[in-house]
């Protein structure tokens, strides 16, 4: 994960078409502005998880077993 520090009014550019701007910081909340093409889906993570469902995670030691 890339971690960047930004202040209010500063931006991060993702690719050639997406700009993420820190609009204001109030307490422990950060207000973000996102400029992206209309066809780019932008969701909060909890909304994305409801839309797509949580990915299935394999057990680290799980084995498949053929049952009769």
N, CA, C and O atoms as a MOPAC input file, in Angstrom:
PM7 MOZYME 1SCF
protein

 N      0.84400 1    -1.17000 1     0.00000 1
 C      0.00000 1     0.00000 1     0.00000 1
 C      0.89100 1     1.23600 1     0.00000 1
 O      1.83500 1     1.34000 1     0.78300 1
 N      0.58200 1     2.14200 1    -0.86800 1
 C      1.27700 1     3.42800 1    -0.92000 1
 C      0.59300 1     4.36700 1     0.07000 1
 O     -0.63000 1     4.50000 1     0.04800 1
 N      1.35200 1     5.00500 1     0.92000 1
 C      0.80600 1     5.94000 1     1.90400 1
 C      1.37100 1     7.32300 1     1.59800 1
 O      2.58600 1     7.51500 1     1.54700 1
 N      0.46600 1     8.28700 1     1.39500 1
 C      0.85900 1     9.65800 1     1.08900 1
 C      0.26600 1    10.59800 1     2.12700 1
 O     -0.81300 1    10.33800 1     2.66100 1
 N      0.95300 1    11.66700 1     2.41000 1
 C      0.45400 1    12.68500 1     3.31900 1
 C      0.02500 1    13.89100 1     2.50000 1
 O      0.78200 1    14.38500 1     1.66400 1
 N     -1.19300 1    14.36300 1     2.74200 1
 C     -1.72400 1    15.53600 1     2.04700 1
 C     -2.38400 1    16.43700 1     3.06700 1
 O     -2.85800 1    15.97000 1     4.10300 1
 N     -2.41600 1    17.71200 1     2.78100 1
 C     -3.10300 1    18.70000 1     3.61200 1
 C     -4.34800 1    19.16700 1     2.87300 1
 O     -4.50600 1    18.91500 1     1.67800 1
 N     -5.21900 1    19.84200 1     3.58500 1
 C     -6.42100 1    20.38500 1     2.95000 1
 C     -6.03000 1    21.23900 1     1.75200 1
 O     -5.12600 1    22.07000 1     1.83900 1
 N     -6.71600 1    21.02700 1     0.63800 1
 C     -6.43600 1    21.75700 1    -0.59600 1
 C     -5.46100 1    21.05600 1    -1.51700 1
 O     -5.30800 1    21.46200 1    -2.66900 1
 N     -4.79600 1    20.01200 1    -1.04000 1
 C     -3.82800 1    19.28700 1    -1.86200 1
 C     -4.49000 1    18.07600 1    -2.50700 1
 O     -5.50900 1    17.58100 1    -2.02600 1
 N     -3.89700 1    17.60500 1    -3.60100 1
 C     -4.49100 1    16.53000 1    -4.39900 1
 C     -3.52900 1    15.38500 1    -4.63800 1
 O     -2.31900 1    15.50000 1    -4.44000 1
 N     -4.10800 1    14.27900 1    -5.07000 1
 C     -3.37200 1    13.11300 1    -5.55300 1
 C     -3.97200 1    12.76900 1    -6.90700 1
 O     -5.19500 1    12.74700 1    -7.05300 1
 N     -3.14500 1    12.50500 1    -7.88400 1
 C     -3.60500 1    12.13100 1    -9.22000 1
 C     -3.39900 1    10.62500 1    -9.37800 1
 O     -2.31500 1    10.10700 1    -9.11000 1
 N     -4.45500 1     9.92600 1    -9.81600 1
 C     -4.40300 1     8.48500 1   -10.03700 1
 C     -4.58600 1     8.25200 1   -11.53200 1
 O     -5.61700 1     8.60800 1   -12.10300 1
 N     -3.58600 1     7.65700 1   -12.15300 1
 C     -3.63900 1     7.48600 1   -13.60400 1
 C     -3.65500 1     8.84300 1   -14.27100 1
 O     -3.05700 1     9.79700 1   -13.77300 1
 N     -4.34900 1     8.93100 1   -15.41500 1
 C     -4.42600 1    10.19600 1   -16.14700 1
 C     -5.75200 1    10.91100 1   -15.93800 1
 O     -5.90300 1    12.06300 1   -16.34600 1
 N     -6.73700 1    10.23100 1   -15.29500 1
 C     -8.08300 1    10.79000 1   -15.30000 1
 C     -8.73400 1    10.95900 1   -13.92800 1
 O     -9.85400 1    11.46300 1   -13.84700 1
 N     -8.07600 1    10.55700 1   -12.86500 1
 C     -8.71500 1    10.62100 1   -11.54900 1
 C     -7.90400 1    11.51500 1   -10.62100 1
 O     -6.69700 1    11.34100 1   -10.45500 1
 N     -8.60800 1    12.48700 1   -10.01500 1
 C     -7.97100 1    13.36700 1    -9.03700 1
 C     -8.70900 1    13.21500 1    -7.71200 1
 O     -9.93500 1    13.31400 1    -7.65700 1
 N     -7.96200 1    12.97700 1    -6.66300 1
 C     -8.49000 1    12.86000 1    -5.30800 1
 C     -7.98200 1    14.06700 1    -4.53900 1
 O     -6.77600 1    14.23700 1    -4.36300 1
 N     -8.91000 1    14.91000 1    -4.07800 1
 C     -8.52100 1    16.15700 1    -3.41000 1
 C     -9.02000 1    16.16100 1    -1.97400 1
 O    -10.17400 1    15.82100 1    -1.71000 1
 N     -8.14600 1    16.54600 1    -1.04400 1
 C     -8.52600 1    16.70800 1     0.35300 1
 C     -9.17800 1    18.07800 1     0.46300 1
 O     -8.51700 1    19.10500 1     0.31300 1
 N    -10.49100 1    18.08400 1     0.72600 1
 C    -11.22000 1    19.34700 1     0.80000 1
 C    -11.06700 1    19.99400 1     2.16600 1
 O    -10.75200 1    21.18000 1     2.26600 1
 N    -11.28900 1    19.21300 1     3.22000 1
 C    -11.09200 1    19.74200 1     4.57300 1
 C    -10.90800 1    18.58300 1     5.53400 1
 O    -11.29500 1    17.44600 1     5.26700 1
 N    -10.30500 1    18.91700 1     6.65900 1
 C    -10.07800 1    17.95200 1     7.72800 1
 C    -10.70900 1    18.54500 1     8.97400 1
 O    -10.38300 1    19.66000 1     9.38300 1
 N    -11.62400 1    17.77900 1     9.57600 1
 C    -12.29600 1    18.25000 1    10.78500 1
 C    -12.26900 1    17.10900 1    11.80400 1
 O    -12.96000 1    16.10200 1    11.64500 1
 N    -11.46500 1    17.28400 1    12.84500 1
 C    -11.34000 1    16.21900 1    13.84400 1
 C    -10.77200 1    14.96300 1    13.20300 1
 O     -9.69400 1    14.99200 1    12.61000 1
 N    -11.51000 1    13.85100 1    13.32500 1
 C    -11.02900 1    12.60400 1    12.74000 1
 C    -11.71200 1    12.30300 1    11.41400 1
 O    -11.66100 1    11.16700 1    10.94300 1
 N    -12.35600 1    13.30600 1    10.79500 1
 C    -12.98600 1    13.12400 1     9.49700 1
 C    -12.22200 1    13.88900 1     8.42900 1
 O    -11.77400 1    15.01600 1     8.64200 1
 N    -12.08700 1    13.24900 1     7.27500 1
 C    -11.44500 1    13.87000 1     6.12200 1
 C    -12.49400 1    13.95900 1     5.01800 1
 O    -13.10700 1    12.95200 1     4.66400 1
 N    -12.70300 1    15.14400 1     4.47600 1
 C    -13.65100 1    15.34100 1     3.38600 1
 C    -12.86200 1    15.30500 1     2.07500 1
 O    -11.94600 1    16.09900 1     1.86100 1
 N    -13.23700 1    14.37100 1     1.20900 1
 C    -12.53000 1    14.17600 1    -0.05200 1
 C    -13.40800 1    14.57500 1    -1.22300 1
 O    -14.62200 1    14.37300 1    -1.19700 1
 N    -12.79600 1    15.14000 1    -2.24300 1
 C    -13.45400 1    15.39200 1    -3.51800 1
 C    -12.79500 1    14.50300 1    -4.55500 1
 O    -11.57100 1    14.36900 1    -4.58200 1
 N    -13.61300 1    13.89500 1    -5.41200 1
 C    -13.08700 1    12.97700 1    -6.42700 1
 C    -13.56400 1    13.43000 1    -7.79200 1
 O    -14.76600 1    13.53800 1    -8.03600 1
 N    -12.62300 1    13.69300 1    -8.67800 1
 C    -12.94600 1    13.97600 1   -10.07700 1
 C    -12.52700 1    12.76500 1   -10.87300 1
 O    -11.35400 1    12.39200 1   -10.89200 1
 N    -13.50500 1    12.14600 1   -11.53900 1
 C    -13.24500 1    10.93100 1   -12.30000 1
 C    -14.19000 1    10.90100 1   -13.49900 1
 O    -15.22500 1    11.56700 1   -13.48900 1
 N    -13.84300 1    10.13600 1   -14.52200 1
 C    -14.76300 1     9.99900 1   -15.65600 1
 C    -16.10200 1     9.43100 1   -15.18900 1
 O    -16.15600 1     8.68100 1   -14.21400 1
 N    -17.16600 1     9.78400 1   -15.87400 1
 C    -18.50600 1     9.31700 1   -15.50200 1
 C    -18.60700 1     7.79600 1   -15.47200 1
 O    -19.38800 1     7.24300 1   -14.69800 1
 N    -17.82900 1     7.12200 1   -16.30000 1
 C    -17.92700 1     5.65900 1   -16.35100 1
 C    -17.08900 1     4.96800 1   -15.26800 1
 O    -17.08900 1     3.74000 1   -15.18200 1
 N    -16.38500 1     5.73300 1   -14.45300 1
 C    -15.60000 1     5.14900 1   -13.35400 1
 C    -16.50400 1     5.02800 1   -12.12700 1
 O    -17.04900 1     6.02400 1   -11.65200 1
 N    -16.66100 1     3.81300 1   -11.61900 1
 C    -17.46900 1     3.60000 1   -10.42100 1
 C    -16.66500 1     4.04100 1    -9.20700 1
 O    -15.51600 1     3.63700 1    -9.03100 1
 N    -17.27900 1     4.87600 1    -8.37000 1
 C    -16.63200 1     5.35100 1    -7.14900 1
 C    -17.59300 1     5.07500 1    -5.98700 1
 O    -18.70500 1     5.60100 1    -5.95700 1
 N    -17.15700 1     4.24900 1    -5.03700 1
 C    -17.99400 1     3.87400 1    -3.90200 1
 C    -17.16700 1     3.91300 1    -2.63100 1
 O    -15.95200 1     3.71400 1    -2.66400 1
 N    -17.83400 1     4.17400 1    -1.49900 1
 C    -17.19200 1     3.92100 1    -0.21400 1
 C    -17.02500 1     2.41500 1    -0.10300 1
 O    -17.80700 1     1.66100 1    -0.68200 1
 N    -16.01300 1     1.97000 1     0.63500 1
 C    -15.72700 1     0.54000 1     0.71800 1
 C    -16.92200 1    -0.26900 1     1.21400 1
 O    -17.21100 1    -1.33400 1     0.66800 1
 N    -17.62500 1     0.22100 1     2.24700 1
 C    -18.75100 1    -0.54400 1     2.78000 1
 C    -19.87600 1    -0.69500 1     1.76300 1
 O    -20.57600 1    -1.70800 1     1.77000 1
 N    -20.06200 1     0.28700 1     0.89300 1
 C    -21.06200 1     0.18300 1    -0.16800 1
 C    -20.58500 1    -0.82100 1    -1.21400 1
 O    -21.36300 1    -1.65900 1    -1.66900 1
 N    -19.33200 1    -0.74200 1    -1.59200 1
 C    -18.77800 1    -1.67500 1    -2.58000 1
 C    -18.92900 1    -3.11500 1    -2.09400 1
 O    -19.27000 1    -4.00900 1    -2.87000 1
 N    -18.66700 1    -3.33400 1    -0.77900 1
 C    -18.77400 1    -4.68500 1    -0.22300 1
 C    -20.21800 1    -5.18800 1    -0.30000 1
 O    -20.44500 1    -6.36900 1    -0.56300 1
 N    -21.19800 1    -4.30200 1    -0.07200 1
 C    -22.60000 1    -4.72200 1    -0.18100 1
 C    -22.97200 1    -5.04500 1    -1.61600 1
 O    -23.74500 1    -5.97100 1    -1.86400 1
 N    -22.42900 1    -4.29000 1    -2.56400 1
 C    -22.72600 1    -4.53000 1    -3.97900 1
 C    -22.10000 1    -5.83700 1    -4.44800 1
 O    -22.76000 1    -6.64500 1    -5.10100 1
 N    -20.83400 1    -6.04600 1    -4.11900 1
 C    -20.07600 1    -7.17600 1    -4.64600 1
 C    -19.96500 1    -8.35500 1    -3.68500 1
 O    -19.60100 1    -9.45500 1    -4.10000 1
 N    -20.26500 1    -8.14800 1    -2.44600 1
 C    -20.09600 1    -9.20900 1    -1.46100 1
 C    -18.62900 1    -9.34900 1    -1.10200 1
 O    -17.74500 1    -9.05400 1    -1.90700 1
 N    -18.38300 1    -9.80000 1     0.11200 1
 C    -16.99900 1    -9.97400 1     0.55500 1
 C    -16.38800 1   -11.13700 1    -0.18100 1
 O    -17.00700 1   -12.19800 1    -0.26200 1
 N    -15.17700 1   -10.97700 1    -0.73000 1
 C    -14.53900 1   -12.07700 1    -1.44000 1
 C    -14.32700 1   -13.27400 1    -0.51600 1
 O    -14.03900 1   -13.12000 1     0.67100 1
 N    -14.47400 1   -14.44600 1    -1.07800 1
 C    -14.23400 1   -15.66000 1    -0.30400 1
 C    -12.74900 1   -15.78500 1    -0.04600 1
 O    -11.93200 1   -15.61200 1    -0.95100 1
 N    -12.40500 1   -16.08800 1     1.19900 1
 C    -10.99800 1   -16.25200 1     1.55400 1
 C    -10.75400 1   -17.71400 1     1.85700 1
 O    -11.46100 1   -18.32500 1     2.65800 1
 N     -9.76000 1   -18.26000 1     1.21700 1
 C     -9.43200 1   -19.66600 1     1.44700 1
 C     -8.77200 1   -19.81600 1     2.80700 1
 O     -7.98700 1   -18.96400 1     3.22200 1
 N     -9.09200 1   -20.89500 1     3.49200 1
 C     -8.41700 1   -21.20400 1     4.74800 1
 C     -6.97200 1   -21.53500 1     4.42100 1
 O     -6.72000 1   -22.23500 1     3.43900 1
 N     -6.01700 1   -21.06100 1     5.20300 1
 C     -4.60900 1   -21.30500 1     4.86900 1
 C     -4.24500 1   -22.78700 1     4.82100 1
 O     -3.34400 1   -23.17600 1     4.07800 1
 N     -4.93700 1   -23.62300 1     5.60800 1
 C     -4.59900 1   -25.04100 1     5.64000 1
 C     -5.74500 1   -25.90500 1     5.12800 1
 O     -5.79000 1   -27.10700 1     5.38700 1
 N     -6.65800 1   -25.29200 1     4.41000 1
 C     -7.81100 1   -26.05600 1     3.92800 1
 C     -7.37500 1   -26.98500 1     2.80200 1
 O     -6.53200 1   -26.63300 1     1.97700 1
 N     -7.95500 1   -28.16000 1     2.78400 1
 C     -7.68900 1   -29.13600 1     1.72600 1
 C     -8.99900 1   -29.55600 1     1.11200 1
 O    -10.02500 1   -29.59300 1     1.79100 1
 N     -8.97500 1   -29.87300 1    -0.16800 1
 C    -10.19500 1   -30.39900 1    -0.72700 1
 C    -10.20500 1   -31.91300 1    -0.56900 1
 O     -9.18900 1   -32.59200 1    -0.71300 1
 N    -11.37400 1   -32.39700 1    -0.27200 1
 C    -11.52600 1   -33.82600 1    -0.02200 1
 C    -12.68900 1   -34.32100 1    -0.87200 1
 O    -13.76900 1   -33.72900 1    -0.85900 1
 N    -12.46700 1   -35.41000 1    -1.61300 1
 C    -13.54400 1   -36.00600 1    -2.39200 1
 C    -14.34300 1   -36.92500 1    -1.48200 1
 O    -13.80000 1   -37.84400 1    -0.86800 1
 N    -15.64400 1   -36.66100 1    -1.40500 1
 C    -16.51000 1   -37.49200 1    -0.58200 1
 C    -17.25900 1   -38.46600 1    -1.47800 1
 O    -17.56300 1   -38.14600 1    -2.62700 1
 N    -17.56300 1   -39.67800 1    -0.95100 1
 C    -18.29800 1   -40.65600 1    -1.76500 1
 C    -19.72000 1   -40.23100 1    -2.02700 1
 O    -20.46500 1   -40.94700 1    -2.69600 1

